[in-house]
Amino acid sequence: MSTDLRIERAKKFGAWYVAEYRLRHMSKWISEILIVSFGNPIIYLLAIGIGVGSLVDANTGGAGINGVSYLTFLAPALLATAAIQAAMDETSFPTLEGFVWNKSFYGMNSTQLGSSQIVDGVMIAAFIRALITSAAYLVVLWAFGAVSLEAMPTLFLIASLAGLSFGALMLAATSYVKEDDGFFSIVARFIVAPMFLFSGTFYPLEQMPIFLQWIGWISPLWHSTNLSRAVSFGLEVPSWLLVLHVVFLTTAVGVGLLLAKMQFKARLLK
């Protein structure tokens, strides 16, 4: 293959080359990824969806929450959480690895690949991992009767978008990290944990104190969960709010990618 042709292919498919590299690296842990993808929903559904859910349903006279069983109410939130976690896993430590530990990003940037293509490739790989996790989670949710077969395709897309939105923001944040000094632990404890607890995951957001509801308003988890509940069991959501959910998630993707590309470019030029 001539040099000119290689350069042309790199310009066209550079992001996919990066994604392929990341996926090959990810394949080393495919067994663990699949075990977690299928194991987590089973554990959560048994412990919370069915265990706690049976108590909630009993104490509400069988009415559940929002007119459905607690398991059905909880399922969309667990699905979105899984997709977000999968994307976060792929855009946190592996990204720092590319800058600090094995410096693979610098090697890529020394070829015909540009920093923008590296960012896109990383996000493609993270998105694919979110797709795998979402698909596995949906299969388990369907097996437990928590979602209908008809709603699964749309729920799959929404959860994947949730993962993409948080992953893009996480990638942007990680691109500023110079070393592993506890940054990811801080993110897990002070961003991910509050987001999981206070984004309408276990009960409707409007039932929370008003001074905590803002956490849900700025959280990709709440926007994707509320959107998914409207699809899953017909939760009544105003049309304007449905549009806002989609706009928020897509905007988060755009902002995250823009910031990541700016910082990748600046960092790889040093």
PDB file of C-alpha atoms in Angstrom:
ATOM      1  CA  MET A   1       0.000   0.000   0.000  1.00  0.00           C
ATOM      2  CA  SER A   2       1.432   3.379  -0.996  1.00  0.00           C
ATOM      3  CA  THR A   3       2.167   6.071   1.567  1.00  0.00           C
ATOM      4  CA  ASP A   4      -0.380   8.431   0.025  1.00  0.00           C
ATOM      5  CA  LEU A   5      -3.081   5.774   0.257  1.00  0.00           C
ATOM      6  CA  ARG A   6      -2.247   5.074   3.895  1.00  0.00           C
ATOM      7  CA  ILE A   7      -2.467   8.767   4.697  1.00  0.00           C
ATOM      8  CA  GLU A   8      -5.808   9.001   2.930  1.00  0.00           C
ATOM      9  CA  ARG A   9      -7.156   5.965   4.798  1.00  0.00           C
ATOM     10  CA  ALA A  10      -5.952   7.404   8.098  1.00  0.00           C
ATOM     11  CA  LYS A  11      -7.785  10.648   7.388  1.00  0.00           C
ATOM     12  CA  LYS A  12     -11.000   8.793   6.580  1.00  0.00           C
ATOM     13  CA  PHE A  13     -10.943   5.938   9.066  1.00  0.00           C
ATOM     14  CA  GLY A  14      -8.530   7.121  11.756  1.00  0.00           C
ATOM     15  CA  ALA A  15     -11.158   7.171  14.489  1.00  0.00           C
ATOM     16  CA  TRP A  16     -12.120   3.586  13.685  1.00  0.00           C
ATOM     17  CA  TYR A  17      -8.469   2.514  13.853  1.00  0.00           C
ATOM     18  CA  VAL A  18      -8.276   4.000  17.343  1.00  0.00           C
ATOM     19  CA  ALA A  19     -11.545   2.320  18.303  1.00  0.00           C
ATOM     20  CA  GLU A  20     -10.244  -1.001  16.995  1.00  0.00           C
ATOM     21  CA  TYR A  21      -7.124  -0.634  19.136  1.00  0.00           C
ATOM     22  CA  ARG A  22      -9.207   0.110  22.220  1.00  0.00           C
ATOM     23  CA  LEU A  23     -11.576  -2.779  21.522  1.00  0.00           C
ATOM     24  CA  ARG A  24      -8.669  -5.182  21.094  1.00  0.00           C
ATOM     25  CA  HIS A  25      -7.323  -3.985  24.419  1.00  0.00           C
ATOM     26  CA  MET A  26     -10.790  -4.344  25.920  1.00  0.00           C
ATOM     27  CA  SER A  27     -11.073  -7.915  24.605  1.00  0.00           C
ATOM     28  CA  LYS A  28      -8.455  -8.981  27.154  1.00  0.00           C
ATOM     29  CA  TRP A  29     -11.121  -8.431  29.793  1.00  0.00           C
ATOM     30  CA  ILE A  30     -14.132  -9.620  27.812  1.00  0.00           C
ATOM     31  CA  SER A  31     -14.942 -12.412  30.274  1.00  0.00           C
ATOM     32  CA  GLU A  32     -14.991  -9.986  33.197  1.00  0.00           C
ATOM     33  CA  ILE A  33     -17.018  -7.456  31.200  1.00  0.00           C
ATOM     34  CA  LEU A  34     -19.657 -10.045  30.293  1.00  0.00           C
ATOM     35  CA  ILE A  35     -19.827 -11.414  33.838  1.00  0.00           C
ATOM     36  CA  VAL A  36     -20.367  -7.917  35.224  1.00  0.00           C
ATOM     37  CA  SER A  37     -22.828  -7.039  32.439  1.00  0.00           C
ATOM     38  CA  PHE A  38     -25.037 -10.017  33.253  1.00  0.00           C
ATOM     39  CA  GLY A  39     -24.211 -10.435  36.943  1.00  0.00           C
ATOM     40  CA  ASN A  40     -24.905  -6.889  38.116  1.00  0.00           C
ATOM     41  CA  PRO A  41     -28.512  -6.733  36.895  1.00  0.00           C
ATOM     42  CA  ILE A  42     -29.301 -10.127  38.397  1.00  0.00           C
ATOM     43  CA  ILE A  43     -27.921  -9.090  41.793  1.00  0.00           C
ATOM     44  CA  TYR A  44     -29.647  -5.690  41.735  1.00  0.00           C
ATOM     45  CA  LEU A  45     -32.952  -7.129  40.605  1.00  0.00           C
ATOM     46  CA  LEU A  46     -32.938  -9.876  43.215  1.00  0.00           C
ATOM     47  CA  ALA A  47     -31.831  -7.619  46.066  1.00  0.00           C
ATOM     48  CA  ILE A  48     -33.624  -4.358  45.290  1.00  0.00           C
ATOM     49  CA  GLY A  49     -36.127  -4.935  42.533  1.00  0.00           C
ATOM     50  CA  ILE A  50     -37.643  -8.083  44.004  1.00  0.00           C
ATOM     51  CA  GLY A  51     -36.455  -7.959  47.624  1.00  0.00           C
ATOM     52  CA  VAL A  52     -37.148  -4.317  48.456  1.00  0.00           C
ATOM     53  CA  GLY A  53     -39.729  -4.132  45.684  1.00  0.00           C
ATOM     54  CA  SER A  54     -41.960  -6.719  47.342  1.00  0.00           C
ATOM     55  CA  LEU A  55     -42.018  -4.593  50.503  1.00  0.00           C
ATOM     56  CA  VAL A  56     -42.791  -1.413  48.561  1.00  0.00           C
ATOM     57  CA  ASP A  57     -45.585  -3.100  46.617  1.00  0.00           C
ATOM     58  CA  ALA A  58     -47.024  -4.575  49.807  1.00  0.00           C
ATOM     59  CA  ASN A  59     -46.969  -1.236  51.640  1.00  0.00           C
ATOM     60  CA  THR A  60     -48.667   0.524  48.730  1.00  0.00           C
ATOM     61  CA  GLY A  61     -51.472  -1.994  48.517  1.00  0.00           C
ATOM     62  CA  GLY A  62     -50.118  -3.395  45.277  1.00  0.00           C
ATOM     63  CA  ALA A  63     -50.200   0.021  43.592  1.00  0.00           C
ATOM     64  CA  GLY A  64     -46.414   0.263  43.471  1.00  0.00           C
ATOM     65  CA  ILE A  65     -44.973   3.572  42.278  1.00  0.00           C
ATOM     66  CA  ASN A  66     -46.466   5.601  39.439  1.00  0.00           C
ATOM     67  CA  GLY A  67     -49.047   2.851  39.053  1.00  0.00           C
ATOM     68  CA  VAL A  68     -46.574   0.039  38.312  1.00  0.00           C
ATOM     69  CA  SER A  69     -44.639  -2.477  40.381  1.00  0.00           C
ATOM     70  CA  TYR A  70     -41.459  -1.262  42.000  1.00  0.00           C
ATOM     71  CA  LEU A  71     -39.444  -3.605  39.791  1.00  0.00           C
ATOM     72  CA  THR A  72     -40.920  -2.033  36.654  1.00  0.00           C
ATOM     73  CA  PHE A  73     -40.339   1.458  38.054  1.00  0.00           C
ATOM     74  CA  LEU A  74     -36.737   0.720  38.986  1.00  0.00           C
ATOM     75  CA  ALA A  75     -35.697  -1.086  35.791  1.00  0.00           C
ATOM     76  CA  PRO A  76     -35.106   1.976  33.515  1.00  0.00           C
ATOM     77  CA  ALA A  77     -32.896   3.624  36.134  1.00  0.00           C
ATOM     78  CA  LEU A  78     -30.777   0.515  36.609  1.00  0.00           C
ATOM     79  CA  LEU A  79     -30.412   0.175  32.843  1.00  0.00           C
ATOM     80  CA  ALA A  80     -29.239   3.767  32.404  1.00  0.00           C
ATOM     81  CA  THR A  81     -26.903   3.462  35.393  1.00  0.00           C
ATOM     82  CA  ALA A  82     -25.266   0.378  33.883  1.00  0.00           C
ATOM     83  CA  ALA A  83     -24.673   2.125  30.552  1.00  0.00           C
ATOM     84  CA  ILE A  84     -23.221   5.178  32.294  1.00  0.00           C
ATOM     85  CA  GLN A  85     -20.912   3.034  34.412  1.00  0.00           C
ATOM     86  CA  ALA A  86     -19.712   1.101  31.359  1.00  0.00           C
ATOM     87  CA  ALA A  87     -18.874   4.295  29.473  1.00  0.00           C
ATOM     88  CA  MET A  88     -17.188   5.751  32.538  1.00  0.00           C
ATOM     89  CA  ASP A  89     -15.007   2.668  32.932  1.00  0.00           C
ATOM     90  CA  GLU A  90     -13.766   3.076  29.364  1.00  0.00           C
ATOM     91  CA  THR A  91     -13.147   6.837  29.514  1.00  0.00           C
ATOM     92  CA  SER A  92     -11.451   7.089  32.913  1.00  0.00           C
ATOM     93  CA  PHE A  93      -8.431   4.889  33.700  1.00  0.00           C
ATOM     94  CA  PRO A  94      -7.869   3.760  30.067  1.00  0.00           C
ATOM     95  CA  THR A  95      -7.724   7.409  29.013  1.00  0.00           C
ATOM     96  CA  LEU A  96      -5.201   8.268  31.697  1.00  0.00           C
ATOM     97  CA  GLU A  97      -3.244   5.218  30.567  1.00  0.00           C
ATOM     98  CA  GLY A  98      -3.051   6.638  27.054  1.00  0.00           C
ATOM     99  CA  PHE A  99      -1.573   9.879  28.362  1.00  0.00           C
ATOM    100  CA  VAL A 100       0.545   8.778  31.316  1.00  0.00           C
ATOM    101  CA  TRP A 101       1.246   5.072  31.670  1.00  0.00           C
ATOM    102  CA  ASN A 102       1.771   3.642  28.183  1.00  0.00           C
ATOM    103  CA  LYS A 103       1.519   7.003  26.368  1.00  0.00           C
ATOM    104  CA  SER A 104      -0.251   5.350  23.436  1.00  0.00           C
ATOM    105  CA  PHE A 105      -1.998   8.603  22.524  1.00  0.00           C
ATOM    106  CA  TYR A 106       1.348  10.253  21.833  1.00  0.00           C
ATOM    107  CA  GLY A 107       2.313   7.357  19.590  1.00  0.00           C
ATOM    108  CA  MET A 108      -0.952   7.660  17.677  1.00  0.00           C
ATOM    109  CA  ASN A 109      -0.549  11.407  17.349  1.00  0.00           C
ATOM    110  CA  SER A 110       2.926  10.971  15.844  1.00  0.00           C
ATOM    111  CA  THR A 111       1.342   9.192  12.869  1.00  0.00           C
ATOM    112  CA  GLN A 112      -1.226  10.514  10.404  1.00  0.00           C
ATOM    113  CA  LEU A 113      -3.862  10.355  13.134  1.00  0.00           C
ATOM    114  CA  GLY A 114      -5.011  13.631  14.639  1.00  0.00           C
ATOM    115  CA  SER A 115      -6.083  14.389  18.197  1.00  0.00           C
ATOM    116  CA  SER A 116      -9.711  14.751  17.117  1.00  0.00           C
ATOM    117  CA  GLN A 117      -9.665  11.265  15.618  1.00  0.00           C
ATOM    118  CA  ILE A 118      -8.199   9.859  18.822  1.00  0.00           C
ATOM    119  CA  VAL A 119     -11.040  11.391  20.838  1.00  0.00           C
ATOM    120  CA  ASP A 120     -13.648  10.070  18.425  1.00  0.00           C
ATOM    121  CA  GLY A 121     -12.067   6.617  18.489  1.00  0.00           C
ATOM    122  CA  VAL A 122     -12.054   6.489  22.272  1.00  0.00           C
ATOM    123  CA  MET A 123     -15.716   7.494  22.338  1.00  0.00           C
ATOM    124  CA  ILE A 124     -16.655   4.911  19.712  1.00  0.00           C
ATOM    125  CA  ALA A 125     -15.071   2.203  21.863  1.00  0.00           C
ATOM    126  CA  ALA A 126     -16.793   3.521  24.998  1.00  0.00           C
ATOM    127  CA  PHE A 127     -20.104   3.659  23.154  1.00  0.00           C
ATOM    128  CA  ILE A 128     -19.713   0.067  21.964  1.00  0.00           C
ATOM    129  CA  ARG A 129     -19.032  -1.042  25.527  1.00  0.00           C
ATOM    130  CA  ALA A 130     -22.157   0.815  26.665  1.00  0.00           C
ATOM    131  CA  LEU A 131     -24.105  -0.934  23.898  1.00  0.00           C
ATOM    132  CA  ILE A 132     -22.890  -4.350  25.060  1.00  0.00           C
ATOM    133  CA  THR A 133     -23.748  -3.609  28.674  1.00  0.00           C
ATOM    134  CA  SER A 134     -27.168  -2.170  27.789  1.00  0.00           C
ATOM    135  CA  ALA A 135     -28.025  -5.192  25.656  1.00  0.00           C
ATOM    136  CA  ALA A 136     -27.038  -7.627  28.408  1.00  0.00           C
ATOM    137  CA  TYR A 137     -28.957  -5.648  31.024  1.00  0.00           C
ATOM    138  CA  LEU A 138     -32.056  -5.499  28.859  1.00  0.00           C
ATOM    139  CA  VAL A 139     -32.057  -9.258  28.349  1.00  0.00           C
ATOM    140  CA  VAL A 140     -32.001  -9.789  32.112  1.00  0.00           C
ATOM    141  CA  LEU A 141     -34.681  -7.137  32.716  1.00  0.00           C
ATOM    142  CA  TRP A 142     -36.908  -8.767  30.118  1.00  0.00           C
ATOM    143  CA  ALA A 143     -36.336 -12.211  31.661  1.00  0.00           C
ATOM    144  CA  PHE A 144     -37.491 -10.814  35.020  1.00  0.00           C
ATOM    145  CA  GLY A 145     -40.563  -9.265  33.398  1.00  0.00           C
ATOM    146  CA  ALA A 146     -39.410  -5.727  34.181  1.00  0.00           C
ATOM    147  CA  VAL A 147     -39.648  -4.448  30.588  1.00  0.00           C
ATOM    148  CA  SER A 148     -41.729  -5.395  27.579  1.00  0.00           C
ATOM    149  CA  LEU A 149     -40.259  -6.773  24.390  1.00  0.00           C
ATOM    150  CA  GLU A 150     -41.791  -3.911  22.386  1.00  0.00           C
ATOM    151  CA  ALA A 151     -40.087  -1.241  24.499  1.00  0.00           C
ATOM    152  CA  MET A 152     -36.634  -2.833  24.439  1.00  0.00           C
ATOM    153  CA  PRO A 153     -35.276  -1.240  21.212  1.00  0.00           C
ATOM    154  CA  THR A 154     -36.102   2.296  22.351  1.00  0.00           C
ATOM    155  CA  LEU A 155     -34.856   1.656  25.877  1.00  0.00           C
ATOM    156  CA  PHE A 156     -31.642   0.319  24.381  1.00  0.00           C
ATOM    157  CA  LEU A 157     -31.095   3.535  22.424  1.00  0.00           C
ATOM    158  CA  ILE A 158     -31.876   5.793  25.384  1.00  0.00           C
ATOM    159  CA  ALA A 159     -29.553   3.919  27.742  1.00  0.00           C
ATOM    160  CA  SER A 160     -26.777   3.968  25.163  1.00  0.00           C
ATOM    161  CA  LEU A 161     -27.242   7.720  24.717  1.00  0.00           C
ATOM    162  CA  ALA A 162     -27.002   8.127  28.493  1.00  0.00           C
ATOM    163  CA  GLY A 163     -23.721   6.245  28.489  1.00  0.00           C
ATOM    164  CA  LEU A 164     -22.431   8.308  25.580  1.00  0.00           C
ATOM    165  CA  SER A 165     -23.345  11.606  27.259  1.00  0.00           C
ATOM    166  CA  PHE A 166     -21.694  10.803  30.581  1.00  0.00           C
ATOM    167  CA  GLY A 167     -18.763   9.141  28.842  1.00  0.00           C
ATOM    168  CA  ALA A 168     -18.082  12.264  26.782  1.00  0.00           C
ATOM    169  CA  LEU A 169     -18.089  14.434  29.899  1.00  0.00           C
ATOM    170  CA  MET A 170     -15.875  11.939  31.716  1.00  0.00           C
ATOM    171  CA  LEU A 171     -13.451  11.848  28.796  1.00  0.00           C
ATOM    172  CA  ALA A 172     -13.223  15.634  28.857  1.00  0.00           C
ATOM    173  CA  ALA A 173     -12.564  15.658  32.597  1.00  0.00           C
ATOM    174  CA  THR A 174      -9.969  12.877  32.395  1.00  0.00           C
ATOM    175  CA  SER A 175      -8.080  14.668  29.633  1.00  0.00           C
ATOM    176  CA  TYR A 176      -7.074  17.291  32.221  1.00  0.00           C
ATOM    177  CA  VAL A 177      -5.782  14.745  34.759  1.00  0.00           C
ATOM    178  CA  LYS A 178      -1.984  14.624  34.980  1.00  0.00           C
ATOM    179  CA  GLU A 179      -1.602  11.652  37.336  1.00  0.00           C
ATOM    180  CA  ASP A 180      -3.638   9.175  39.359  1.00  0.00           C
ATOM    181  CA  ASP A 181      -3.920  11.174  42.575  1.00  0.00           C
ATOM    182  CA  GLY A 182      -7.361  10.008  43.676  1.00  0.00           C
ATOM    183  CA  PHE A 183      -9.305  11.933  41.045  1.00  0.00           C
ATOM    184  CA  PHE A 184     -11.403   8.951  39.988  1.00  0.00           C
ATOM    185  CA  SER A 185     -12.217   8.067  43.594  1.00  0.00           C
ATOM    186  CA  ILE A 186     -13.454  11.619  44.088  1.00  0.00           C
ATOM    187  CA  VAL A 187     -15.611  11.357  40.970  1.00  0.00           C
ATOM    188  CA  ALA A 188     -17.063   8.047  42.152  1.00  0.00           C
ATOM    189  CA  ARG A 189     -17.836   9.284  45.658  1.00  0.00           C
ATOM    190  CA  PHE A 190     -18.930  12.854  45.068  1.00  0.00           C
ATOM    191  CA  ILE A 191     -20.437  12.742  41.567  1.00  0.00           C
ATOM    192  CA  VAL A 192     -21.480   9.219  40.603  1.00  0.00           C
ATOM    193  CA  ALA A 193     -22.804   8.154  44.019  1.00  0.00           C
ATOM    194  CA  PRO A 194     -24.955  11.282  44.582  1.00  0.00           C
ATOM    195  CA  MET A 195     -26.159  11.066  40.987  1.00  0.00           C
ATOM    196  CA  PHE A 196     -27.230   7.459  41.539  1.00  0.00           C
ATOM    197  CA  LEU A 197     -28.984   8.239  44.821  1.00  0.00           C
ATOM    198  CA  PHE A 198     -30.610  11.576  43.981  1.00  0.00           C
ATOM    199  CA  SER A 199     -31.659  11.284  40.324  1.00  0.00           C
ATOM    200  CA  GLY A 200     -35.015   9.643  40.827  1.00  0.00           C
ATOM    201  CA  THR A 201     -33.496   6.181  40.731  1.00  0.00           C
ATOM    202  CA  PHE A 202     -35.362   4.659  43.664  1.00  0.00           C
ATOM    203  CA  TYR A 203     -38.335   7.027  43.848  1.00  0.00           C
ATOM    204  CA  PRO A 204     -39.726   9.923  41.790  1.00  0.00           C
ATOM    205  CA  LEU A 205     -37.491  12.978  41.790  1.00  0.00           C
ATOM    206  CA  GLU A 206     -40.364  15.271  42.729  1.00  0.00           C
ATOM    207  CA  GLN A 207     -40.714  13.454  46.065  1.00  0.00           C
ATOM    208  CA  MET A 208     -37.252  14.594  47.118  1.00  0.00           C
ATOM    209  CA  PRO A 209     -36.600  17.849  48.998  1.00  0.00           C
ATOM    210  CA  ILE A 210     -36.345  20.727  46.567  1.00  0.00           C
ATOM    211  CA  PHE A 211     -32.773  21.486  47.656  1.00  0.00           C
ATOM    212  CA  LEU A 212     -31.714  18.049  46.363  1.00  0.00           C
ATOM    213  CA  GLN A 213     -33.727  17.947  43.152  1.00  0.00           C
ATOM    214  CA  TRP A 214     -31.178  20.054  41.284  1.00  0.00           C
ATOM    215  CA  ILE A 215     -28.833  17.055  41.323  1.00  0.00           C
ATOM    216  CA  GLY A 216     -31.300  15.227  39.119  1.00  0.00           C
ATOM    217  CA  TRP A 217     -31.889  18.223  36.877  1.00  0.00           C
ATOM    218  CA  ILE A 218     -28.219  18.340  35.835  1.00  0.00           C
ATOM    219  CA  SER A 219     -27.757  14.569  35.762  1.00  0.00           C
ATOM    220  CA  PRO A 220     -27.710  12.492  32.553  1.00  0.00           C
ATOM    221  CA  LEU A 221     -29.086   9.660  34.686  1.00  0.00           C
ATOM    222  CA  TRP A 222     -32.339  11.421  35.559  1.00  0.00           C
ATOM    223  CA  HIS A 223     -32.939  12.676  32.031  1.00  0.00           C
ATOM    224  CA  SER A 224     -32.423   9.211  30.555  1.00  0.00           C
ATOM    225  CA  THR A 225     -34.363   7.477  33.334  1.00  0.00           C
ATOM    226  CA  ASN A 226     -37.384   9.753  33.035  1.00  0.00           C
ATOM    227  CA  LEU A 227     -37.346   9.383  29.265  1.00  0.00           C
ATOM    228  CA  SER A 228     -37.093   5.606  29.571  1.00  0.00           C
ATOM    229  CA  ARG A 229     -39.959   5.415  32.053  1.00  0.00           C
ATOM    230  CA  ALA A 230     -42.189   7.242  29.611  1.00  0.00           C
ATOM    231  CA  VAL A 231     -41.334   4.565  27.041  1.00  0.00           C
ATOM    232  CA  SER A 232     -41.306   1.580  29.386  1.00  0.00           C
ATOM    233  CA  PHE A 233     -44.594   1.947  31.235  1.00  0.00           C
ATOM    234  CA  GLY A 234     -46.150   5.148  29.947  1.00  0.00           C
ATOM    235  CA  LEU A 235     -45.103   7.561  32.673  1.00  0.00           C
ATOM    236  CA  GLU A 236     -46.892  10.841  32.010  1.00  0.00           C
ATOM    237  CA  VAL A 237     -44.230  13.335  31.000  1.00  0.00           C
ATOM    238  CA  PRO A 238     -45.009  16.673  29.285  1.00  0.00           C
ATOM    239  CA  SER A 239     -43.928  16.837  25.658  1.00  0.00           C
ATOM    240  CA  TRP A 240     -41.629  19.776  26.327  1.00  0.00           C
ATOM    241  CA  LEU A 241     -39.850  17.793  29.032  1.00  0.00           C
ATOM    242  CA  LEU A 242     -39.352  14.807  26.736  1.00  0.00           C
ATOM    243  CA  VAL A 243     -37.723  17.138  24.224  1.00  0.00           C
ATOM    244  CA  LEU A 244     -35.618  18.673  26.993  1.00  0.00           C
ATOM    245  CA  HIS A 245     -34.386  15.232  28.032  1.00  0.00           C
ATOM    246  CA  VAL A 246     -33.151  14.479  24.517  1.00  0.00           C
ATOM    247  CA  VAL A 247     -31.631  17.950  24.086  1.00  0.00           C
ATOM    248  CA  PHE A 248     -29.826  17.700  27.420  1.00  0.00           C
ATOM    249  CA  LEU A 249     -28.302  14.311  26.632  1.00  0.00           C
ATOM    250  CA  THR A 250     -27.205  15.245  23.117  1.00  0.00           C
ATOM    251  CA  THR A 251     -25.838  18.592  24.320  1.00  0.00           C
ATOM    252  CA  ALA A 252     -23.802  16.798  26.983  1.00  0.00           C
ATOM    253  CA  VAL A 253     -22.286  14.642  24.245  1.00  0.00           C
ATOM    254  CA  GLY A 254     -21.405  17.689  22.146  1.00  0.00           C
ATOM    255  CA  VAL A 255     -19.958  19.710  25.023  1.00  0.00           C
ATOM    256  CA  GLY A 256     -17.964  16.762  26.330  1.00  0.00           C
ATOM    257  CA  LEU A 257     -16.467  15.950  22.942  1.00  0.00           C
ATOM    258  CA  LEU A 258     -15.647  19.602  22.236  1.00  0.00           C
ATOM    259  CA  LEU A 259     -13.817  20.045  25.536  1.00  0.00           C
ATOM    260  CA  ALA A 260     -12.046  16.707  25.146  1.00  0.00           C
ATOM    261  CA  LYS A 261     -10.836  17.553  21.646  1.00  0.00           C
ATOM    262  CA  MET A 262      -9.551  20.942  22.758  1.00  0.00           C
ATOM    263  CA  GLN A 263      -7.614  19.461  25.675  1.00  0.00           C
ATOM    264  CA  PHE A 264      -6.344  16.433  23.730  1.00  0.00           C
ATOM    265  CA  LYS A 265      -4.969  18.751  21.061  1.00  0.00           C
ATOM    266  CA  ALA A 266      -3.271  21.008  23.588  1.00  0.00           C
ATOM    267  CA  ARG A 267      -1.856  18.118  25.590  1.00  0.00           C
ATOM    268  CA  LEU A 268      -0.572  16.086  22.659  1.00  0.00           C
ATOM    269  CA  LEU A 269       1.293  19.091  21.253  1.00  0.00           C
ATOM    270  CA  LYS A 270       3.465  19.350  24.358  1.00  0.00           C
TER     271      LYS A 270
END
